[in-house]
Short mmCIF file of C-alpha atoms in Angstrom, two decimals:
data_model
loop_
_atom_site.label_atom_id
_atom_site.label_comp_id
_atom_site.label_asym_id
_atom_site.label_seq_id
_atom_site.Cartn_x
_atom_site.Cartn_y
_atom_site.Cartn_z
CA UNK A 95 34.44 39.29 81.55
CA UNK A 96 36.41 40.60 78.24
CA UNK A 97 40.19 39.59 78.49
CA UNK A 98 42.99 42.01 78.90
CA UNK A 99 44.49 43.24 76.26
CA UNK A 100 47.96 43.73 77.95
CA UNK A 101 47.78 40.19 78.85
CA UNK A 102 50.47 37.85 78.46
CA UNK A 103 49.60 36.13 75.55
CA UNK A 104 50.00 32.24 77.01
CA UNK A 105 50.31 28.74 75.22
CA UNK A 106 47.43 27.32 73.05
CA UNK A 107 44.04 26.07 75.01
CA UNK A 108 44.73 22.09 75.43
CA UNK A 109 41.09 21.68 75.65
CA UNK A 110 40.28 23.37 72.46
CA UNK A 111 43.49 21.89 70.34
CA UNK A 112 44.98 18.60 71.86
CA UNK A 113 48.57 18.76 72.33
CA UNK A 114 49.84 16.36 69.77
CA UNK A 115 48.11 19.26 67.26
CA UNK A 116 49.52 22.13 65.78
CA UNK A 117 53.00 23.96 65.22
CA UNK A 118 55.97 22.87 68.40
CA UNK A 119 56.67 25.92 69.72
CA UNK A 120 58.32 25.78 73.41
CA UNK A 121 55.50 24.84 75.68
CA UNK A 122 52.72 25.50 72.45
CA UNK A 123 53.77 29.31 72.95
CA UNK A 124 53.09 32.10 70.57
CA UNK A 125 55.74 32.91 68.47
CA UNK A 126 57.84 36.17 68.75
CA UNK A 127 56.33 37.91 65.77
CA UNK A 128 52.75 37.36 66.60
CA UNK A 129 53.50 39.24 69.66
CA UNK A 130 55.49 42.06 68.34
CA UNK A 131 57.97 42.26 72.01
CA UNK A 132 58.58 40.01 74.94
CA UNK A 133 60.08 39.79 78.49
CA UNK A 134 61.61 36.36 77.54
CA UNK A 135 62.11 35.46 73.90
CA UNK A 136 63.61 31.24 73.71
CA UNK A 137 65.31 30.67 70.91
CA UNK A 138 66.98 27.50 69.49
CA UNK A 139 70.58 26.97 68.10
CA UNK A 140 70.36 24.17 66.05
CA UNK A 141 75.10 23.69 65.85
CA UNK A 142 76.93 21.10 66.62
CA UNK A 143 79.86 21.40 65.21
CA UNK A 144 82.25 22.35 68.71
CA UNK A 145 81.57 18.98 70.12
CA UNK A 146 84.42 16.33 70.70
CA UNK A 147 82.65 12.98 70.79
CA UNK A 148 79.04 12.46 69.82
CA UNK A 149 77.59 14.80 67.52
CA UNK A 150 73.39 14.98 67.23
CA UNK A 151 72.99 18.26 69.49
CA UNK A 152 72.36 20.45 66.56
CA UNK A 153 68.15 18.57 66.70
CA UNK A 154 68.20 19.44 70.26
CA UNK A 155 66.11 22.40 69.79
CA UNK A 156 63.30 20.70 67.66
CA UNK A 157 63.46 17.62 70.23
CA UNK A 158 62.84 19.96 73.38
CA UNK A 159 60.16 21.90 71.84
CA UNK A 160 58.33 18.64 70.88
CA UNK A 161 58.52 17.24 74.61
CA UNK A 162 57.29 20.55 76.08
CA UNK A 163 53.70 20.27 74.75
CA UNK A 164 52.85 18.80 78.07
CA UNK A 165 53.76 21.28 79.82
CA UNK A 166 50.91 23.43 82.05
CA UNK A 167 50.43 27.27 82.64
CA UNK A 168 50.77 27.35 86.40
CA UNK A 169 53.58 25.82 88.39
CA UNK A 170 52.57 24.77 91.81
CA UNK A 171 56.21 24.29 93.28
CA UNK A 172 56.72 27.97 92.60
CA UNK A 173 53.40 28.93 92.60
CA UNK A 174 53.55 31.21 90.23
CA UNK A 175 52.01 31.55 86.51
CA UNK A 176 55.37 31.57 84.55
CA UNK A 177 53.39 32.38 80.94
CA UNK A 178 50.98 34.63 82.50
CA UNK A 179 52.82 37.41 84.76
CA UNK A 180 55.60 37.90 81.69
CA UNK A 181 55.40 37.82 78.08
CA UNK A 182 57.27 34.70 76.68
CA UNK A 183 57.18 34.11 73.10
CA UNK A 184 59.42 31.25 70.58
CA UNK A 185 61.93 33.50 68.58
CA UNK A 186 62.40 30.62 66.21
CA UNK A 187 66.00 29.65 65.72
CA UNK A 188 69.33 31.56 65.48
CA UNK A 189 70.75 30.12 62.41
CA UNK A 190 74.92 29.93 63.01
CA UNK A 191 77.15 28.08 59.59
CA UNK A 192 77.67 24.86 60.59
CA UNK A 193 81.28 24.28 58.25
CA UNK A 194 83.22 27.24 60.21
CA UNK A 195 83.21 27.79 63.90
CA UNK A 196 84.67 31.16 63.80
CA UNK A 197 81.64 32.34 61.59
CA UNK A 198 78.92 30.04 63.37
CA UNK A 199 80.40 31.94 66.68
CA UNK A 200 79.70 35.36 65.24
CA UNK A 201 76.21 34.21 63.81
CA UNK A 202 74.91 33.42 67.51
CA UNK A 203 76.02 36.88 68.74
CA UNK A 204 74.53 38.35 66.08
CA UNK A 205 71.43 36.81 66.41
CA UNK A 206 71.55 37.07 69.83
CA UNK A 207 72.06 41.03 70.00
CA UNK A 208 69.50 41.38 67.36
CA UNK A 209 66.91 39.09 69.54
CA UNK A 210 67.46 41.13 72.42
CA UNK A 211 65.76 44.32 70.37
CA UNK A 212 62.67 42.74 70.40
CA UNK A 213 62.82 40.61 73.79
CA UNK A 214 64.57 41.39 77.43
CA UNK A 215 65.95 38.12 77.83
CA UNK A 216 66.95 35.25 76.53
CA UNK A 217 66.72 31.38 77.02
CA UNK A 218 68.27 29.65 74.26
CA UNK A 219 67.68 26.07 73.86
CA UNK A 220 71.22 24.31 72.61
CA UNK A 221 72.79 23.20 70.57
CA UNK A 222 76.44 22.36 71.89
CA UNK A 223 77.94 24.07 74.71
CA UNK A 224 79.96 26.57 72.61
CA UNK A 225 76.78 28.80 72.05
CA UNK A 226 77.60 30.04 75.53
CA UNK A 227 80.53 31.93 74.47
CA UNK A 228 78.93 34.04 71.87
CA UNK A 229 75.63 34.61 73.93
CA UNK A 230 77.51 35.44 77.04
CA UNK A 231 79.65 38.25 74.60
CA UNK A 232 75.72 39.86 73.72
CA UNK A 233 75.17 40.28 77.07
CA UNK A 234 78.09 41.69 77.88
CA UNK A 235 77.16 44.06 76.23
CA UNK A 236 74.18 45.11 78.21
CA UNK A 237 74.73 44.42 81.37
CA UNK A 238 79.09 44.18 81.51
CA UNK A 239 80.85 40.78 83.72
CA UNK A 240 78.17 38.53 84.58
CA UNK A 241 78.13 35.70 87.39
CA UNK A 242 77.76 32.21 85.58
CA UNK A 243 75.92 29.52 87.28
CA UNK A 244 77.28 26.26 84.80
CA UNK A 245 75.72 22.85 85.72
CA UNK A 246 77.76 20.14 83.98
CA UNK A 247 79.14 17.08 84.90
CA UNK A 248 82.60 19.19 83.42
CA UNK A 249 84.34 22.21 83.73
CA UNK A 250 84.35 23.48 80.38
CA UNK A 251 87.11 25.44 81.13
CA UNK A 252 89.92 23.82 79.42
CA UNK A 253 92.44 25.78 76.78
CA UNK A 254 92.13 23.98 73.53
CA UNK A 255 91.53 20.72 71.29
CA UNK A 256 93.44 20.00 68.64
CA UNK A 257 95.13 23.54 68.74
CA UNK A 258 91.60 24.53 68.21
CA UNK A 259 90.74 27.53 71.02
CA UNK A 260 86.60 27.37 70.52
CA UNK A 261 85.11 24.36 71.28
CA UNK A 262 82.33 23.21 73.53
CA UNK A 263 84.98 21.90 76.11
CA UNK A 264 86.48 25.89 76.15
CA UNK A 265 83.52 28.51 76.66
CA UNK A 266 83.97 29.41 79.67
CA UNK A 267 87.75 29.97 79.78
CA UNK A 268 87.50 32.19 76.56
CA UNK A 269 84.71 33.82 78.75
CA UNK A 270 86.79 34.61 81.72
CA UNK A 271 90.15 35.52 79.51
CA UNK A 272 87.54 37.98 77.77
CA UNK A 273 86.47 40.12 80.80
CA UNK A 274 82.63 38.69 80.34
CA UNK A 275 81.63 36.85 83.78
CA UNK A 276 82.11 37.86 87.06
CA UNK A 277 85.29 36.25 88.69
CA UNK A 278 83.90 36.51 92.45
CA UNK A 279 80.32 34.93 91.79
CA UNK A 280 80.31 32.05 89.30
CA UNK A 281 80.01 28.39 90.17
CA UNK A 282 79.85 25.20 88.22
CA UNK A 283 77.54 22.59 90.30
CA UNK A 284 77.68 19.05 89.54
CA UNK A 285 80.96 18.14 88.09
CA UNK A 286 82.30 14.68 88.30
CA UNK A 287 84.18 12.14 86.51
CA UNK A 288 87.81 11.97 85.52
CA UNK A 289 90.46 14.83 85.04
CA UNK A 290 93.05 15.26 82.31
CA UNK A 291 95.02 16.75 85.32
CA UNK A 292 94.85 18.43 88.87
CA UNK A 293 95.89 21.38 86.88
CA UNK A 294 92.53 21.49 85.68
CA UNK A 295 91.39 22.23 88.72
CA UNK A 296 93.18 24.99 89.66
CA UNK A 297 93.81 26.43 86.34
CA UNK A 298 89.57 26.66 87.07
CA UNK A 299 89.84 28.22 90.23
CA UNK A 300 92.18 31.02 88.79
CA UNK A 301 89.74 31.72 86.16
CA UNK A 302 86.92 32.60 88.72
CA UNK A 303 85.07 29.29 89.37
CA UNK A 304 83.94 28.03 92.63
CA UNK A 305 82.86 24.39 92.60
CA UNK A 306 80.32 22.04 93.90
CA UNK A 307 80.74 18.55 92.37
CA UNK A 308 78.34 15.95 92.35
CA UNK A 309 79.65 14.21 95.48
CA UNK A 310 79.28 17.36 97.05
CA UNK A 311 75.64 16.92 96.89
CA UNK A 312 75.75 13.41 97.45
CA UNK A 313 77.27 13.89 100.78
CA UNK A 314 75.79 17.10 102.23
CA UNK A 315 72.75 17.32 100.25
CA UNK A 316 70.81 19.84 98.10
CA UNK A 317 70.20 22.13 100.74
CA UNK A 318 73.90 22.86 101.25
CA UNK A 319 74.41 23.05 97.73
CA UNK A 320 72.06 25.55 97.47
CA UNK A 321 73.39 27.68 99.96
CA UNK A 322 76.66 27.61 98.27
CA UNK A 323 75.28 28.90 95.47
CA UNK A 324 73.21 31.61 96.54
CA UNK A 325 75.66 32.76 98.60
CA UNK A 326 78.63 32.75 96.12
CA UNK A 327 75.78 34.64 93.35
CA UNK A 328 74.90 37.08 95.83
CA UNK A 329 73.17 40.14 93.87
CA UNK A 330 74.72 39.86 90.91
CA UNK A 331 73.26 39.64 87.53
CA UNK A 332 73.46 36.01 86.68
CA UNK A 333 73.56 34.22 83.37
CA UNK A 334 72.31 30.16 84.40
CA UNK A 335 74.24 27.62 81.82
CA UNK A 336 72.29 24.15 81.98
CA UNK A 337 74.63 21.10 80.28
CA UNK A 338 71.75 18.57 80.34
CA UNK A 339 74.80 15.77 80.97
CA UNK A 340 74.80 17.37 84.41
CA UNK A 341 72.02 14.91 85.02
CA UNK A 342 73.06 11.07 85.64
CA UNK A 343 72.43 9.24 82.67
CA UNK A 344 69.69 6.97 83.65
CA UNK A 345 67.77 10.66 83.67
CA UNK A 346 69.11 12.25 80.25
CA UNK A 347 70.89 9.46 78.37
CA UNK A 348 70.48 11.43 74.61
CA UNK A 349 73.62 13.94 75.30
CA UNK A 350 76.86 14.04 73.64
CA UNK A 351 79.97 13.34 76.43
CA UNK A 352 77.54 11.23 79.30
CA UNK A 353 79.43 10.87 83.01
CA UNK A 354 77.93 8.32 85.24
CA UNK A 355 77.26 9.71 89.24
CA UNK A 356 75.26 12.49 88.11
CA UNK A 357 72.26 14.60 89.48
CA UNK A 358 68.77 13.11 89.27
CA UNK A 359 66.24 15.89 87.64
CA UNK A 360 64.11 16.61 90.88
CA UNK A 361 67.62 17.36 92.18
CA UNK A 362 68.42 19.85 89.84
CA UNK A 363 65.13 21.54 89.29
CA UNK A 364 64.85 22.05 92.67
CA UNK A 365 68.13 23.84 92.09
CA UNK A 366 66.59 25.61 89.80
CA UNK A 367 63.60 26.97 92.36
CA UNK A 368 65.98 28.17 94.47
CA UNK A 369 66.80 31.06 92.07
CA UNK A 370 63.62 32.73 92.65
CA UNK A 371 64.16 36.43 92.99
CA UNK A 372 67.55 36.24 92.06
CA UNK A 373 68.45 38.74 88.86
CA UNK A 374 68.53 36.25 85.99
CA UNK A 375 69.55 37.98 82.84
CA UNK A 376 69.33 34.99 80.51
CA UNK A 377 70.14 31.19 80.73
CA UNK A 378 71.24 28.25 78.27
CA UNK A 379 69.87 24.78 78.06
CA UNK A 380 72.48 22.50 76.32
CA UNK A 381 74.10 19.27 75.11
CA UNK A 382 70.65 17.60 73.92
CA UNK A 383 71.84 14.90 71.31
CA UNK A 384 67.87 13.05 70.50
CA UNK A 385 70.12 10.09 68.64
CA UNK A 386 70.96 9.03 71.91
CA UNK A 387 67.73 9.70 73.49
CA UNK A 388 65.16 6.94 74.78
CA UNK A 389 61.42 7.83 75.22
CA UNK A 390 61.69 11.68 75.02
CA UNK A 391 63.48 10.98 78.95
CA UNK A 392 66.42 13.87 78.12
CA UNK A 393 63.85 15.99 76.07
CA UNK A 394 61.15 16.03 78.97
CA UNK A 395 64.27 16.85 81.37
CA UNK A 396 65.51 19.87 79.35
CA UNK A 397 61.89 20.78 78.85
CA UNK A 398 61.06 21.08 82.56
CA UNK A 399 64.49 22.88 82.90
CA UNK A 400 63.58 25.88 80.78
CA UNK A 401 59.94 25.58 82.38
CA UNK A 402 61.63 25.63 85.85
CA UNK A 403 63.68 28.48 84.79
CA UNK A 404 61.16 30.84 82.94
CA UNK A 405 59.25 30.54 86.61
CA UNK A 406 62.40 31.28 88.59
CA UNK A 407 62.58 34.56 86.10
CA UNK A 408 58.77 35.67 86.56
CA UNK A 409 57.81 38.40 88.74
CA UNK A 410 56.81 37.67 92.28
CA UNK A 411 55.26 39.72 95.15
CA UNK A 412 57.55 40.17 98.28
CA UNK A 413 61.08 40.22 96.63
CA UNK A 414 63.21 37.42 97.16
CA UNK A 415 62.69 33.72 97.86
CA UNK A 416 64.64 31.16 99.07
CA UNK A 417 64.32 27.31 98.38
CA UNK A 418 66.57 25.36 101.01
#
């Protein structure tokens, strides 16, 4: 039989070039100009430079790609070819100045906008967590206030550091000042550890969030977290914003601010499935620091999150499914 030429062009044959072989691109993917245009483009954002503690997140990209070689074309728990009914390609890496955050801020959104000419969507591979703020401005853009689903073991929604309004500890309230998500439909999930203040809390709340911490799920489960979250998404467009420190640290140890009490990763991706047939517009994958890594165990976590989320984003027969 002669292949399709309007095929998805998928990852590299494993039996004709062993995985260790060849150029890491995400999950041994073409790259974006060898295919011209694609549903989902993934792009890194190799910047640091907004974190307050460890720095090392701007060789998260690299470090992701290089644990994704293992990963397959067909994922059973979704059943559903996430490579093969969409076109995803590597765009390479948005390149942001890593001396000035104002300029770095405008580099992403550039690059962002300018990716999205070529590609649908967008999952961009971090980087620290103040990439969101200039990726969620692009998609403003096209598609106006989008809900924001933010797994982190923080809010991410305080006011400043230092004086300093950008940071990776402020996307999200620069988001919701701005007009960009969707005040009745975002959600952080898996929050814990300590406060500055209560005010943080409901300074949160009045900026649009809905919560469900960690001991949320500890207590009632996944199942009830995921019916929180699909009902408080509804039908909105959704942008999904993945802090890898979300995860307890004995499951991603390389990230920049850890929190012990977290998720475990077959917690969260089965978050993740849930999302099926929801309308993902683009996603983030953050907060990878390698430095701090042992045995590629954060990079194989982020890796299965963008693999998780690329299938949550392909095309299915029958509309909408739920994973409770």
């Amino acid at each position: 039989m002669q292949p399709n030429p309007e095929a998805p062009r998928g990852p590299i044959d494993a039996s004709a070039v062993p995985r260790f072989a060849g150029i890491a691109t995400f999950a041994r993917l073409p790259r974006l100009d060898e295919v011209g245009r694609a549903d989902i483009a993934i792009a890194g954002v190799p910047f640091d430079s907004g974190v307050s503690y460890r720095p090392g997140a701007r060789f998260g990209p690299s470090h992701v790609r290089e644990a994704s070689r293992l990963l397959r074309p067909y994922n059973p728990a979704q059943d559903v070819f996430p490579f093969g009914s969409q076109q995803v390609a590597d765009a390479g890496d948005i390149v942001a100045n890593p001396f000035d955050l104002d300029a770095a801020v405008a580099d992403i959104e550039a690059g962002s906008r300018a990716l999205h000419e070529a590609a649908e969507r967008l999952v961009v591979i971090g980087g620290d967590h103040t990439i969101a703020l200039p990726l969620l401005r692009a998609l403003h853009a096209q598609h106006g206030p989008v809900a924001v689903l933010h797994f982190d073991a923080h809010l991410d929604t305080w006011d400043t550091y230092f004086g300093a309004p950008i940071t990776h500890g402020t996307p999200f309230r620069r988001a919701s000042e701005e007009g960009l998500i969707d005040l009745t439909a975002s959600m952080h999930v898996g929050t814990r550890g300590p406060l500055y203040d209560k005010q943080d809390l409901e300074d949160d709340a009045r900026l649009g969030f809905s919560v469900v911490t960690s001991e949320f799920v500890e207590e009632h489960g996944v199942a009830a977290a995921i019916e929180r979250m699909r009902e408080r998404i509804g039908g909105a467009p959704l942008y999904v914003s993945i802090d890898i420190d979300v995860l307890d640290p004995a499951h991603a140890p390389g990230t920049g601010t850890p929190e012990a009490g977290g998720l475990s990763s077959r917690e969260l991706l089965r978050m993740l499935r849930s999302l099926a047939g929801l309308r993902i517009v683009g996603a983030d994958v953050v907060e990878v620091a390698p430095a701090y890594d042992h045995a590629q165990l954060t990079a194989v976590a982020a890796s299965h999150v963008v693999y998780e989320l690329l299938s949550a984003m392909a095309p299915r027969e029958g509309g909408d499914r739920e994973d409770t």
